[in-house]
Amino acid sequence: MNIQTLGWSPTKTSAEPSPLLRHLTGDFAPALAALWPAPHEAILTAPAARRHLVCLWLDRGCAGVERNLILALPVRRLLPRILVAPPAGLAPVLAKLGEVAWSAADYSLLLDRLAEPEAAKVLRHAEGITPAQVRRLSLLPPALVAARVGRLALDEDRAVLIGDAFAAIRQAQGEAAAEEAAARWGQARSIKALFQAAKADIEGPVPPPPYPGSERLRPLATKQALHEAAARFRNCLGDMVPYASEGASAYYEWPGPPAVAVEITRDRIFGWRLAQAKLARNHAVPAVVRDEIVAELRDWGVHCGRSAWDLSGSLHRARSARYNLERVDAWLEEVFD
């Protein structure tokens, strides 16, 4: 903000901004007070859009326009004098920025976004524009801006997160897949729906089950099957999709009655092992059904006993003078109860 280029040498008194000027113009207040001394009537009574323009002028060193013209000439005539290449639509946008001046950094972000077609479209159609909104647009990849994800008013943390998800899909699956994901996310009508859609795309497909299953124990072999089972069992099976899609766990259903949801997981020593089995609402499995499920899994070659982690921990604790081994039956009790 170089006011010395105007040949203006303010006195100490004239350079002191009033509280109202400080409130309305923030960091620009001292320079504005030097140009329009107290009571600062000319700048305080100017329309908010004009004050924003004056702040842009100050930020660019007061170049291109004399002080006595900056409050007088039409905005559209001033813009080419202040900015080398003013973005299209800047004049009406200035009227949407509110009463209080922005920071120099936020003005720069605004100009950058207005230079991008998709971001500019979002801003031109907005009823009002805030610095936070511009910062969010600045954090989103252009493809997500084009898909109108920014209309959901994400906070900055969520804007960064959805951008990371988009980048992950692009890295793993390529540009075309990322563009398709952006289009799907743009159809979301709420923040919750947006992140549900992104989560589903990040998870990827569920690999084929390690065991084909049987009439007594049927695989839940797709994301849809897991979500449908979650609805039937009224539990968190739907949240297990990431484990299934990464191949860390596989899920089966014992049709019953009673019906039982069964999880087997990879074990570095034993291969696939039984991790947990529960009735609807995670209720305990009756003893007779437990025995049948264990017998079926053992016929497949699934380990029904301590995990490698449990075995290592038991060996560690066995060094102590007092040690009691947890029996496999007690471990199975936890699995089914």
Coordinates of C-alpha atoms in Angstrom, one line a residue:
M1 CA 0.0 0.0 0.0
N2 CA 2.3 2.8 -1.2
I3 CA 0.5 6.1 -0.8
Q4 CA 3.8 8.0 -1.1
T5 CA 3.5 7.6 -4.9
L6 CA 0.5 10.0 -4.8
G7 CA 2.6 12.8 -3.3
W8 CA 0.6 12.7 -0.1
S9 CA 2.4 13.3 3.1
P10 CA -0.1 12.8 6.0
T11 CA 0.3 14.3 9.4
K12 CA 0.3 12.1 12.5
T13 CA -3.2 13.2 13.3
S14 CA -4.7 12.7 9.8
A15 CA -3.2 9.2 9.6
E16 CA -5.1 8.0 12.6
P17 CA -8.1 5.8 11.5
S18 CA -11.4 5.9 13.5
P19 CA -12.8 2.8 15.1
L20 CA -15.4 2.5 12.4
L21 CA -12.9 2.8 9.6
R22 CA -10.8 0.1 11.3
H23 CA -13.8 -2.1 11.5
L24 CA -14.8 -1.7 7.9
T25 CA -11.4 -1.8 6.2
G26 CA -9.1 -3.8 8.6
D27 CA -5.5 -3.7 7.6
F28 CA -6.2 -1.1 4.9
A29 CA -7.5 1.4 7.5
P30 CA -4.2 3.3 8.2
A31 CA -3.6 3.9 4.5
L32 CA -7.2 5.0 3.9
A33 CA -7.0 7.3 6.9
A34 CA -3.9 9.0 5.4
L35 CA -5.7 9.5 2.1
W36 CA -9.1 10.6 3.6
P37 CA -8.4 12.1 7.0
A38 CA -10.9 11.9 9.9
P39 CA -13.8 11.8 9.8
H40 CA -13.1 9.8 6.6
E41 CA -16.5 10.7 5.2
A42 CA -15.6 10.1 1.6
I43 CA -14.5 6.5 2.1
L44 CA -17.0 5.6 4.8
T45 CA -20.0 6.8 2.8
A46 CA -18.8 5.1 -0.4
P47 CA -20.7 1.9 -1.4
A48 CA -19.1 -1.3 -0.1
A49 CA -18.2 -2.4 -3.7
R50 CA -16.3 0.9 -4.2
R51 CA -14.4 0.4 -0.9
H52 CA -13.4 -3.1 -2.0
L53 CA -12.1 -1.6 -5.2
V54 CA -10.1 1.0 -3.3
C55 CA -8.6 -1.7 -1.2
L56 CA -7.5 -3.5 -4.4
W57 CA -6.1 -0.3 -5.6
L58 CA -4.1 0.2 -2.4
D59 CA -2.9 -3.4 -2.5
R60 CA -1.5 -2.8 -6.0
G61 CA 0.5 0.3 -4.9
C62 CA -2.1 2.9 -5.9
A63 CA -1.0 2.6 -9.5
G64 CA -3.0 3.7 -12.5
V65 CA -5.5 6.0 -11.0
E66 CA -5.2 9.4 -9.1
R67 CA -6.6 9.7 -5.7
N68 CA -9.3 12.2 -6.7
L69 CA -10.6 9.8 -9.3
I70 CA -10.7 6.5 -7.4
L71 CA -14.0 7.4 -5.8
A72 CA -15.5 9.1 -8.8
L73 CA -14.9 7.1 -12.0
P74 CA -17.2 4.2 -12.9
V75 CA -16.0 0.9 -11.6
R76 CA -15.7 -0.6 -15.1
R77 CA -13.5 2.2 -16.2
L78 CA -11.3 1.9 -13.1
L79 CA -10.7 -1.9 -13.3
P80 CA -8.4 -1.9 -16.4
R81 CA -6.3 0.9 -14.8
I82 CA -5.9 -0.9 -11.5
L83 CA -5.4 -4.5 -12.8
V84 CA -3.3 -5.6 -15.8
A85 CA -6.0 -8.1 -16.9
P86 CA -9.1 -7.8 -14.7
P87 CA -11.1 -11.1 -14.8
A88 CA -14.5 -11.0 -16.5
G89 CA -17.3 -10.4 -14.1
L90 CA -15.3 -8.7 -11.4
A91 CA -17.4 -5.6 -11.3
P92 CA -20.7 -7.3 -10.2
V93 CA -18.7 -9.6 -7.9
L94 CA -17.4 -6.7 -5.9
A95 CA -21.0 -5.9 -4.9
K96 CA -21.3 -9.4 -3.3
L97 CA -18.3 -9.2 -1.0
G98 CA -20.1 -7.7 2.0
E99 CA -19.5 -4.5 4.0
V100 CA -16.1 -5.4 5.5
A101 CA -12.8 -5.3 3.6
W102 CA -11.0 -8.6 2.9
S103 CA -7.3 -9.3 3.5
A104 CA -4.9 -8.7 0.7
A105 CA -4.4 -12.5 0.5
D106 CA -8.1 -13.2 0.2
Y107 CA -8.4 -10.6 -2.6
S108 CA -5.6 -12.3 -4.5
L109 CA -7.4 -15.7 -4.1
L110 CA -10.6 -14.1 -5.4
L111 CA -8.9 -12.8 -8.5
D112 CA -7.3 -16.2 -9.1
R113 CA -10.6 -18.0 -8.8
L114 CA -12.3 -15.5 -11.1
A115 CA -9.7 -16.3 -13.7
E116 CA -10.8 -20.0 -13.6
P117 CA -14.0 -20.6 -15.7
E118 CA -15.6 -23.1 -13.3
A119 CA -14.8 -21.3 -10.1
A120 CA -15.8 -18.0 -11.7
K121 CA -19.2 -19.5 -12.6
V122 CA -19.8 -20.5 -9.0
L123 CA -18.9 -17.1 -7.7
R124 CA -20.9 -15.1 -10.3
H125 CA -24.0 -17.1 -9.4
A126 CA -23.6 -16.8 -5.6
E127 CA -25.9 -14.4 -3.8
G128 CA -23.1 -13.3 -1.5
I129 CA -19.4 -14.2 -1.4
T130 CA -17.2 -14.6 1.7
P131 CA -13.5 -15.1 2.1
A132 CA -14.1 -18.6 3.5
Q133 CA -16.1 -19.5 0.4
V134 CA -13.2 -18.4 -1.9
R135 CA -10.7 -20.3 0.3
R136 CA -12.8 -23.4 0.0
L137 CA -12.9 -23.1 -3.8
S138 CA -9.1 -22.6 -3.8
L139 CA -8.7 -25.9 -2.0
L140 CA -10.9 -27.9 -4.4
P141 CA -9.4 -29.4 -7.6
P142 CA -10.9 -27.8 -10.7
A143 CA -12.8 -31.0 -11.6
L144 CA -14.6 -30.8 -8.3
V145 CA -15.4 -27.1 -8.8
A146 CA -16.7 -28.0 -12.2
A147 CA -18.9 -30.7 -10.7
R148 CA -20.3 -28.0 -8.3
V149 CA -19.1 -29.8 -5.2
G150 CA -18.3 -26.3 -3.8
R151 CA -21.9 -25.4 -3.6
L152 CA -22.3 -27.5 -0.5
A153 CA -20.3 -25.0 1.6
L154 CA -17.7 -27.4 2.9
D155 CA -15.5 -26.1 5.6
E156 CA -11.8 -26.0 4.9
D157 CA -11.0 -29.4 6.5
R158 CA -13.7 -31.1 4.4
A159 CA -12.6 -29.4 1.3
V160 CA -9.0 -30.6 1.8
L161 CA -10.3 -34.1 2.5
I162 CA -12.5 -34.4 -0.6
G163 CA -9.6 -33.1 -2.6
D164 CA -7.4 -35.8 -1.2
A165 CA -10.0 -38.5 -2.0
F166 CA -10.2 -37.2 -5.6
A167 CA -6.4 -37.3 -5.9
A168 CA -6.3 -40.8 -4.5
I169 CA -8.8 -42.1 -7.2
R170 CA -6.9 -40.3 -9.9
Q171 CA -3.6 -41.9 -8.8
A172 CA -5.0 -45.4 -8.4
Q173 CA -7.5 -45.5 -11.3
G174 CA -6.6 -42.7 -13.7
E175 CA -7.9 -39.4 -14.8
A176 CA -11.1 -40.8 -16.4
A177 CA -12.2 -42.6 -13.2
A178 CA -11.5 -39.5 -11.2
E179 CA -13.6 -37.4 -13.5
E180 CA -16.4 -39.9 -13.3
A181 CA -16.2 -39.8 -9.5
A182 CA -16.3 -36.0 -9.5
A183 CA -19.5 -36.1 -11.6
R184 CA -21.1 -38.5 -9.1
W185 CA -20.1 -36.4 -6.1
G186 CA -21.5 -33.3 -7.8
Q187 CA -25.0 -34.9 -7.7
A188 CA -24.9 -35.1 -3.9
R189 CA -27.4 -32.9 -2.2
S190 CA -25.9 -32.8 1.2
I191 CA -22.5 -33.0 2.8
K192 CA -23.4 -36.4 4.3
A193 CA -24.3 -37.8 0.8
L194 CA -21.1 -36.3 -0.7
F195 CA -18.8 -38.1 1.8
Q196 CA -20.8 -41.4 1.5
A197 CA -20.3 -41.3 -2.2
A198 CA -16.6 -40.5 -1.9
K199 CA -16.2 -43.3 0.7
A200 CA -17.8 -45.8 -1.6
D201 CA -15.6 -44.8 -4.5
I202 CA -12.4 -45.0 -2.4
E203 CA -13.2 -48.4 -1.1
G204 CA -13.2 -50.1 -4.5
P205 CA -14.7 -53.5 -5.3
V206 CA -14.7 -56.5 -2.9
P207 CA -12.3 -59.2 -4.1
P208 CA -13.6 -62.8 -4.6
P209 CA -14.1 -64.6 -1.2
P210 CA -11.2 -66.9 -0.2
Y211 CA -13.6 -69.8 0.2
P212 CA -16.6 -70.2 -2.2
G213 CA -18.9 -71.0 0.7
S214 CA -21.5 -73.7 1.1
E215 CA -25.2 -74.1 1.7
R216 CA -24.5 -73.7 5.5
L217 CA -22.2 -70.7 5.2
R218 CA -22.8 -68.3 2.3
P219 CA -20.3 -65.6 1.2
L220 CA -21.2 -61.9 1.4
A221 CA -19.2 -61.3 -1.7
T222 CA -20.0 -57.7 -2.7
K223 CA -20.4 -54.3 -1.2
Q224 CA -24.1 -54.4 -1.9
A225 CA -24.4 -57.8 -0.2
L226 CA -22.6 -56.4 2.9
H227 CA -24.9 -53.4 3.1
E228 CA -28.0 -55.6 2.7
A229 CA -26.7 -57.9 5.4
A230 CA -26.1 -54.9 7.7
A231 CA -29.8 -53.9 7.3
R232 CA -30.9 -57.5 8.1
F233 CA -28.6 -57.9 11.1
R234 CA -28.9 -54.3 12.2
N235 CA -25.2 -54.0 12.9
C236 CA -22.1 -52.4 11.5
L237 CA -21.4 -54.8 8.6
G238 CA -21.7 -51.9 6.2
D239 CA -18.8 -50.3 7.9
M240 CA -16.7 -53.4 7.3
V241 CA -16.5 -52.8 3.5
P242 CA -13.0 -51.2 3.7
Y243 CA -11.7 -54.3 5.3
A244 CA -13.4 -56.5 2.7
S245 CA -12.2 -54.4 -0.2
E246 CA -8.6 -54.5 1.0
G247 CA -8.8 -58.3 1.3
A248 CA -8.0 -58.2 5.0
S249 CA -11.3 -59.8 6.0
A250 CA -14.1 -61.8 4.4
Y251 CA -17.7 -62.1 5.5
Y252 CA -20.2 -65.0 5.4
E253 CA -23.8 -65.5 6.6
W254 CA -25.0 -68.6 8.4
P255 CA -28.6 -68.7 7.2
G256 CA -29.9 -70.4 10.3
P257 CA -32.2 -70.2 12.0
P258 CA -30.8 -68.3 13.8
A259 CA -28.9 -66.3 11.2
V260 CA -25.3 -65.5 12.0
A261 CA -22.9 -63.0 10.5
V262 CA -19.4 -64.4 10.4
E263 CA -16.1 -62.6 9.8
I264 CA -12.8 -64.4 9.0
T265 CA -9.5 -62.4 8.8
R266 CA -6.0 -62.9 7.4
D267 CA -3.5 -64.1 9.9
R268 CA 0.3 -64.0 9.2
I269 CA 0.8 -67.5 10.7
F270 CA -2.5 -69.3 10.3
G271 CA -3.8 -67.9 7.1
W272 CA -7.5 -67.3 7.4
R273 CA -8.9 -67.5 10.9
L274 CA -12.3 -66.9 12.6
A275 CA -12.5 -63.4 14.0
Q276 CA -16.1 -63.0 15.1
A277 CA -19.6 -64.3 14.7
K278 CA -22.8 -62.6 15.9
L279 CA -26.6 -62.7 15.7
A280 CA -28.7 -59.7 14.7
R281 CA -28.0 -56.6 16.8
N282 CA -24.7 -58.4 17.8
H283 CA -26.4 -60.7 20.2
A284 CA -24.5 -63.9 21.3
V285 CA -24.7 -67.1 19.2
P286 CA -26.2 -70.2 20.9
A287 CA -23.7 -72.9 21.9
V288 CA -25.1 -75.5 19.5
V289 CA -24.8 -73.2 16.5
R290 CA -21.3 -72.2 17.5
D291 CA -20.2 -75.8 17.3
E292 CA -21.7 -76.2 13.9
I293 CA -20.1 -73.0 12.5
V294 CA -16.7 -74.0 13.9
A295 CA -17.0 -77.5 12.4
E296 CA -17.9 -76.0 9.0
L297 CA -15.0 -73.5 9.0
R298 CA -12.5 -76.1 10.1
D299 CA -13.6 -78.3 7.2
W300 CA -12.7 -75.5 4.9
G301 CA -9.3 -75.1 6.6
V302 CA -10.1 -71.9 8.5
H303 CA -8.2 -71.6 11.8
C304 CA -10.5 -71.4 14.8
G305 CA -8.2 -70.5 17.7
R306 CA -5.7 -68.0 18.9
S307 CA -4.4 -65.4 16.4
A308 CA -0.7 -64.9 15.8
W309 CA -1.0 -61.7 17.8
D310 CA -2.6 -63.6 20.8
L311 CA 0.0 -66.3 20.6
S312 CA 2.9 -63.8 20.7
G313 CA 1.3 -62.0 23.6
S314 CA 0.8 -65.2 25.6
L315 CA 4.4 -66.2 25.0
H316 CA 5.5 -62.7 26.3
R317 CA 3.3 -63.0 29.4
A318 CA 4.5 -66.6 30.1
R319 CA 7.9 -65.2 31.1
S320 CA 6.4 -64.0 34.3
A321 CA 6.4 -66.1 37.4
R322 CA 2.6 -66.1 37.5
Y323 CA 0.9 -67.1 34.3
N324 CA -2.4 -68.7 33.4
L325 CA -3.1 -69.7 29.8
E326 CA -6.3 -68.6 28.3
R327 CA -8.0 -71.7 26.9
V328 CA -9.2 -71.8 23.3
D329 CA -12.7 -72.4 24.5
A330 CA -12.6 -69.1 26.4
W331 CA -11.3 -67.4 23.3
L332 CA -14.1 -68.8 21.2
E333 CA -16.6 -67.6 23.8
E334 CA -15.4 -64.0 23.0
V335 CA -15.7 -64.6 19.3
F336 CA -19.4 -65.7 19.6
D337 CA -20.5 -63.6 22.5

